[in-house]
Short mmCIF file of C-alpha atoms in Angstrom, two decimals:
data_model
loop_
_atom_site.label_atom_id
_atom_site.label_comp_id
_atom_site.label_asym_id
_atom_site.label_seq_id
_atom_site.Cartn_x
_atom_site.Cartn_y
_atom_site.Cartn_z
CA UNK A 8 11.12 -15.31 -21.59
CA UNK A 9 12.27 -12.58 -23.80
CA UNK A 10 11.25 -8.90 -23.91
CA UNK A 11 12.28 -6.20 -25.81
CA UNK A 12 11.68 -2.62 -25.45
CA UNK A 13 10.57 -0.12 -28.08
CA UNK A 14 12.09 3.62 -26.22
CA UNK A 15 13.91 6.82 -27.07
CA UNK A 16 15.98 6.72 -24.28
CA UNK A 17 17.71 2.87 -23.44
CA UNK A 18 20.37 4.58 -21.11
CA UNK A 19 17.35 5.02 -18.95
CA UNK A 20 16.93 1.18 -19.02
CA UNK A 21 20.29 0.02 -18.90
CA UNK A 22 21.10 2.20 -16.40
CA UNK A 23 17.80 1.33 -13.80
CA UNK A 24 19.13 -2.35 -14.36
CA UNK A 25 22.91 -2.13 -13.90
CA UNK A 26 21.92 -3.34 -10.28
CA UNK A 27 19.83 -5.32 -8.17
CA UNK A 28 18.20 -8.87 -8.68
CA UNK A 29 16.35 -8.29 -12.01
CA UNK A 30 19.35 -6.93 -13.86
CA UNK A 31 21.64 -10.04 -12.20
CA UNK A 32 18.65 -12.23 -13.63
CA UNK A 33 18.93 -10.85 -17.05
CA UNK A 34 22.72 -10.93 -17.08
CA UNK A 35 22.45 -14.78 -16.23
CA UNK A 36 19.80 -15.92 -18.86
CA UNK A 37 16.15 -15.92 -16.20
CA UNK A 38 15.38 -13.59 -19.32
CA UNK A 39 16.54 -12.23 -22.51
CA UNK A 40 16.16 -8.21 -22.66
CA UNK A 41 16.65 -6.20 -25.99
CA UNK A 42 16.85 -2.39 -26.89
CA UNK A 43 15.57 -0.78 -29.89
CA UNK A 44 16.12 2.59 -30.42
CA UNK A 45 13.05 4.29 -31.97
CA UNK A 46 16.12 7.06 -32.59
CA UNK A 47 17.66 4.58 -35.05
CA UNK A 48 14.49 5.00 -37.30
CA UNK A 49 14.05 8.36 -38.09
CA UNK A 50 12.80 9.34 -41.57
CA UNK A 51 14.64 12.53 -42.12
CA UNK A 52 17.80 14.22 -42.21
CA UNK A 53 17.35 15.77 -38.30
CA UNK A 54 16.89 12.75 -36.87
CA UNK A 55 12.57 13.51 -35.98
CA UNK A 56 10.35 11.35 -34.68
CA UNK A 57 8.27 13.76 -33.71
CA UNK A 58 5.37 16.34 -35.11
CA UNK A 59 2.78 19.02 -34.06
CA UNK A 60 -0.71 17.25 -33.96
CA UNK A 61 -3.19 17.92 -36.60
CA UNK A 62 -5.55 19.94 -35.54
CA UNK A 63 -3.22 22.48 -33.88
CA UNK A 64 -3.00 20.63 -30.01
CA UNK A 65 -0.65 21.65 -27.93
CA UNK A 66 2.82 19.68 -27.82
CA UNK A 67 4.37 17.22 -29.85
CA UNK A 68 3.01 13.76 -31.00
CA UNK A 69 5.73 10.31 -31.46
CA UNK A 70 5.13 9.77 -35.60
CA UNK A 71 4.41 6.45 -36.63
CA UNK A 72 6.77 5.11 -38.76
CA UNK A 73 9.69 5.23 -36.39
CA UNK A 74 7.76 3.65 -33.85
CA UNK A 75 6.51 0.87 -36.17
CA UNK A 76 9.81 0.28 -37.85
CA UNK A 77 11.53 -0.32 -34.22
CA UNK A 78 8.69 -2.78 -33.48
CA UNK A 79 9.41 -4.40 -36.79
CA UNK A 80 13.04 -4.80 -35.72
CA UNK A 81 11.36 -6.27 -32.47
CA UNK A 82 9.39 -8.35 -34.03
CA UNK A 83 12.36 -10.01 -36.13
CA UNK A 84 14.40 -10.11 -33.41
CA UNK A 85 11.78 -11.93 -30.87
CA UNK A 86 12.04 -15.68 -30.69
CA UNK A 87 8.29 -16.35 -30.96
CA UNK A 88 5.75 -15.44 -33.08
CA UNK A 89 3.48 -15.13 -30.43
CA UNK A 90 4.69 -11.43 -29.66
CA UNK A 91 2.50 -9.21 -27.49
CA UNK A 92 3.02 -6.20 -28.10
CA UNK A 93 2.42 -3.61 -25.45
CA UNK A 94 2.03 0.13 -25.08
CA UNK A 95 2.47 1.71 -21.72
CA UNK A 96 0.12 4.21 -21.68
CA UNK A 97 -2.04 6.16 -19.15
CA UNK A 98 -5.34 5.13 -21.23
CA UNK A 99 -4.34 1.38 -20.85
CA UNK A 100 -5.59 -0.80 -18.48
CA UNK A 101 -4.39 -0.39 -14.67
CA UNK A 102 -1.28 -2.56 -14.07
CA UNK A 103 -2.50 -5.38 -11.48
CA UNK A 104 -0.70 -8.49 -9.99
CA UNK A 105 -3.13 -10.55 -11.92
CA UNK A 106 -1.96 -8.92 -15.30
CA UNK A 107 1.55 -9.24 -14.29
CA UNK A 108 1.25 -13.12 -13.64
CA UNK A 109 -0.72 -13.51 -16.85
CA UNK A 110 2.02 -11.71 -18.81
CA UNK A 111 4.94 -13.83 -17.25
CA UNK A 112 3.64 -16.67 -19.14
CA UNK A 113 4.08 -14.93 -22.23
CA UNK A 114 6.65 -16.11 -24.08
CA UNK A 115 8.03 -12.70 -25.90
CA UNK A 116 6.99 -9.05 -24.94
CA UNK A 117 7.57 -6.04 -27.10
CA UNK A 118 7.07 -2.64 -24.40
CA UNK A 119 7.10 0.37 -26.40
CA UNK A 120 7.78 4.10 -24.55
CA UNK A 121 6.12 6.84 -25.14
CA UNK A 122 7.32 10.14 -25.12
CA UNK A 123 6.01 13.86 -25.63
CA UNK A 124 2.12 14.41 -25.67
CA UNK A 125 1.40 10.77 -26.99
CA UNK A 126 1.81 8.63 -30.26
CA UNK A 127 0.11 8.99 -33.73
CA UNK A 128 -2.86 6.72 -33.08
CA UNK A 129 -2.54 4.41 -36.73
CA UNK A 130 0.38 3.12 -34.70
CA UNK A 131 -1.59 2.12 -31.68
CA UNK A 132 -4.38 0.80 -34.02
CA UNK A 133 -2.19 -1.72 -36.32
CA UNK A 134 0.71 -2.59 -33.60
CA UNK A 135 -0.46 -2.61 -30.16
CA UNK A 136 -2.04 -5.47 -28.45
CA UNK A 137 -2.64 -4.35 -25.43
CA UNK A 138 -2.20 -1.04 -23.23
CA UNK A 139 -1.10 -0.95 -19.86
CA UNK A 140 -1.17 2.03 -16.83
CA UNK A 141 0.81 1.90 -13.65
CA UNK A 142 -2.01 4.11 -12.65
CA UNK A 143 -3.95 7.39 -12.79
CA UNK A 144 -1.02 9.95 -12.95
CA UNK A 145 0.96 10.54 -16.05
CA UNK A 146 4.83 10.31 -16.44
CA UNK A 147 7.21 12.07 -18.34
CA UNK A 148 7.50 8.89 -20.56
CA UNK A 149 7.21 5.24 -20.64
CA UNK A 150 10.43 3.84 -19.54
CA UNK A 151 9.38 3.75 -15.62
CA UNK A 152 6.46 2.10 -16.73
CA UNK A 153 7.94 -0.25 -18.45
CA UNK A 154 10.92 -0.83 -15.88
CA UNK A 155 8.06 -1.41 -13.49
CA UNK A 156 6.35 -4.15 -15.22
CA UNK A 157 9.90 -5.45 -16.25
CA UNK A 158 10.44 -5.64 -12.41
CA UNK A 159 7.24 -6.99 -11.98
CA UNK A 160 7.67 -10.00 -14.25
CA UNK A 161 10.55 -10.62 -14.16
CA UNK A 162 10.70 -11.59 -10.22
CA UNK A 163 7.49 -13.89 -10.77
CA UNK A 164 10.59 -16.17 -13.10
CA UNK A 165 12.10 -19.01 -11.60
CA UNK A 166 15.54 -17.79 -10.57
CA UNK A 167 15.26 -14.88 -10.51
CA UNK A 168 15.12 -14.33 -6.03
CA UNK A 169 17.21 -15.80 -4.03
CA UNK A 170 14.07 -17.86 -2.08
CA UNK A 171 11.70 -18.45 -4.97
CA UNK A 172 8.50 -18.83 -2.07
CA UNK A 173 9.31 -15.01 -1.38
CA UNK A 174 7.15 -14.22 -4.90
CA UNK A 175 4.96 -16.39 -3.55
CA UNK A 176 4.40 -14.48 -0.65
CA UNK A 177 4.46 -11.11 -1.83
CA UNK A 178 1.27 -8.55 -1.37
CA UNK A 179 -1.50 -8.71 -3.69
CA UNK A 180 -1.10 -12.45 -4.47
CA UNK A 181 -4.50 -13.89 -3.75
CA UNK A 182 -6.14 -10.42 -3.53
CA UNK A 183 -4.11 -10.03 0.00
CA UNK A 184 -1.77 -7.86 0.90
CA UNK A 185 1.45 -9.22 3.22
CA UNK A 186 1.18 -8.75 6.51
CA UNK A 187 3.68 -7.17 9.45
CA UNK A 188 7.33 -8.53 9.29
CA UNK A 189 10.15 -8.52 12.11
CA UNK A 190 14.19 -9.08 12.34
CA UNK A 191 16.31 -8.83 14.76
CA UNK A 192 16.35 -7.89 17.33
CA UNK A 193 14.02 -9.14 19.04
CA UNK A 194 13.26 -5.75 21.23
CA UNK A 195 13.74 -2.46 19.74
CA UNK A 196 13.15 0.14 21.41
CA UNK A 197 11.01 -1.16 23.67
CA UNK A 198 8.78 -3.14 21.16
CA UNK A 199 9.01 -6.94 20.97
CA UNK A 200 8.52 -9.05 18.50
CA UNK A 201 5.36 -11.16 18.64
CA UNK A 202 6.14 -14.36 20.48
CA UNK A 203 4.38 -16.69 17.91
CA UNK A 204 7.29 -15.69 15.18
CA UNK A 205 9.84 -17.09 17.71
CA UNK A 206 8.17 -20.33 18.90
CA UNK A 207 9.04 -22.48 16.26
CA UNK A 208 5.57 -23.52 15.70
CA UNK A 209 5.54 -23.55 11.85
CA UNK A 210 1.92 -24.19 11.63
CA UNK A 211 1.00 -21.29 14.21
CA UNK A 212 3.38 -18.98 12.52
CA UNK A 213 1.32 -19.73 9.00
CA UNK A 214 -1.58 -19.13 10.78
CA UNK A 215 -0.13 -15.81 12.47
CA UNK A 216 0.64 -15.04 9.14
CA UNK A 217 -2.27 -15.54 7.07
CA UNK A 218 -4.31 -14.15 9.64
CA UNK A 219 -2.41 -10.61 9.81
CA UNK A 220 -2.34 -10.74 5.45
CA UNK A 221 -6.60 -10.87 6.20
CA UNK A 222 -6.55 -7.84 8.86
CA UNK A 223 -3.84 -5.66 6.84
CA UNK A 224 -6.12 -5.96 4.24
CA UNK A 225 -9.39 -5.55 5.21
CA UNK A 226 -7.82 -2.77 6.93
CA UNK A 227 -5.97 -0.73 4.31
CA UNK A 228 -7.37 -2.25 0.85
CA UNK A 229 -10.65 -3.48 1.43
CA UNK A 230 -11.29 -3.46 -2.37
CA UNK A 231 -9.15 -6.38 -3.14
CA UNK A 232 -11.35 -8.25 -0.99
CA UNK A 233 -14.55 -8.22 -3.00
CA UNK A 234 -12.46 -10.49 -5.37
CA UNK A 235 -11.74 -13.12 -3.01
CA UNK A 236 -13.61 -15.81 -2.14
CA UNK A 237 -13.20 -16.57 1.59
CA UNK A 238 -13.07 -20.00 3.06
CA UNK A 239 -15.18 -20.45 6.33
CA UNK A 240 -12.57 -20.16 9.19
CA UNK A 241 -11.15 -16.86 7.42
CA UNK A 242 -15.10 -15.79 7.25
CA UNK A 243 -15.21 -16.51 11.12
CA UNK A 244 -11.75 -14.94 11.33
CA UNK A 245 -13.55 -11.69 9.72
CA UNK A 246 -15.91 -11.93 12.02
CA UNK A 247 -14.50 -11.95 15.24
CA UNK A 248 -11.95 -9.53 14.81
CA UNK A 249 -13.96 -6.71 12.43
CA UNK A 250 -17.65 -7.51 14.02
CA UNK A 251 -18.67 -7.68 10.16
CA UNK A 252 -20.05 -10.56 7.75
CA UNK A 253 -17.89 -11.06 4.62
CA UNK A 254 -20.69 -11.46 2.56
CA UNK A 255 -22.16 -7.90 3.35
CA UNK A 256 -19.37 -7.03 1.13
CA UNK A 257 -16.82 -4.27 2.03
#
């Protein structure tokens, strides 16, 4: 995969990905990552890329040329023509492990960062393919966004963790977040780990497992349930231990 990101600041990228597993992945090839400087395209002497709004708003708007030439220089430099090109914006769709799984088969990304009070909308219009939110707050700008969903995908890619079943496993993949999880020792502080985790009884540890995922959920995100479709034992599960039938909804 290949991704390149459209931003005012790239020390704020480089820097966020000096360390830990998804900057290690990029530096050994799980994923090509380029910078383009929206800086690099300004159309004037001062270096601007941005302008008051028409209609005399308040702050300053990201002008559309810049932006578009950077995703031009994106665009040439992306290894597929199939380029989606992505704005991270509060307005965009809410970021969501399904989104993140259907992006990581993508085979080029172009993020672009916003800045200021927004972009000139004739940008969003002729560029952008899709808009993403990490949720209903705003940001200073869109380079955490867009280190989040770089994060995102990029530990979905083969290679990327150490154990490649730990993506596997992580919350919100089918609609269920992950349950409790112990190391040693095996009392702290008076509170023991639960004894099926320690009897080597793979098939009652799954169960253990998948069982907790169900109650942590119901429990704390009872939305992501009305997407699942449960199978009969975790229906009977649901039963026993909430007093409540699944399909009453939640």
């Amino acid at each position: 995969m290949w991704m390149g990101v459209v931003t005012t600041m790239p020390g704020v990228i480089e820097a966020a990905l000096s360390e830990g597993v998804i900057g290690r992945a990029a530096d050994q090839g799980v994923f090509d990552l380029e910078l383009f400087n929206v800086r690099d395209h300004a159309q004037d002497k001062y270096g601007s890329i941005d302008d008051r709004p028409f209609g005399g708003a308040p702050g300053m708007l990201m002008m559309a040329e810049p932006l578009a030439a950077s995703v031009d220089q994106a665009l040439a430099r992306a290894p597929d023509m199939q380029t989606t090109t992505i704005f991270l914006s509060p307005q965009g769709e809410t970021l969501t492990e399904s989104t993140v799984v259907d992006l990581a088969s993508e085979s080029a990304l172009i993020l672009v960062c916003g800045r200021y009070e927004g972009v000139d909308e004739r940008f969003v219009e002729q560029y952008v393919d899709r808009e993403i939110s990490i949720g209903d707050y705003v940001v200073s700008g869109g380079e955490l966004p867009a280190l989040i969903l770089i994060d995102a995908i990029g530990r979905t890619l083969d290679g990327t963790l150490g154990n490649d079943a730990s993506a596997v496993d992580d919350s919100f993949r089918d609609n269920l977040l992950e349950g409790p999880q112990f190391t040693r020792p095996r009392s702290w502080r008076g509170r023991a780990v639960p004894d099926v985790l320690t009897s080597g009884n793979h098939a009652a540890i799954a169960q253990w497992r998948r069982d907790q995922a169900l109650l942590r959920t119901w429990q704390r995100r009872p939305d992501l349930l009305t997407q699942r479709r449960f199978s009969d034992a975790e229906k009977a599960w649901i039963r026993r231990h909430t007093h409540k039938n699944p399909q009453d909804g939640v």
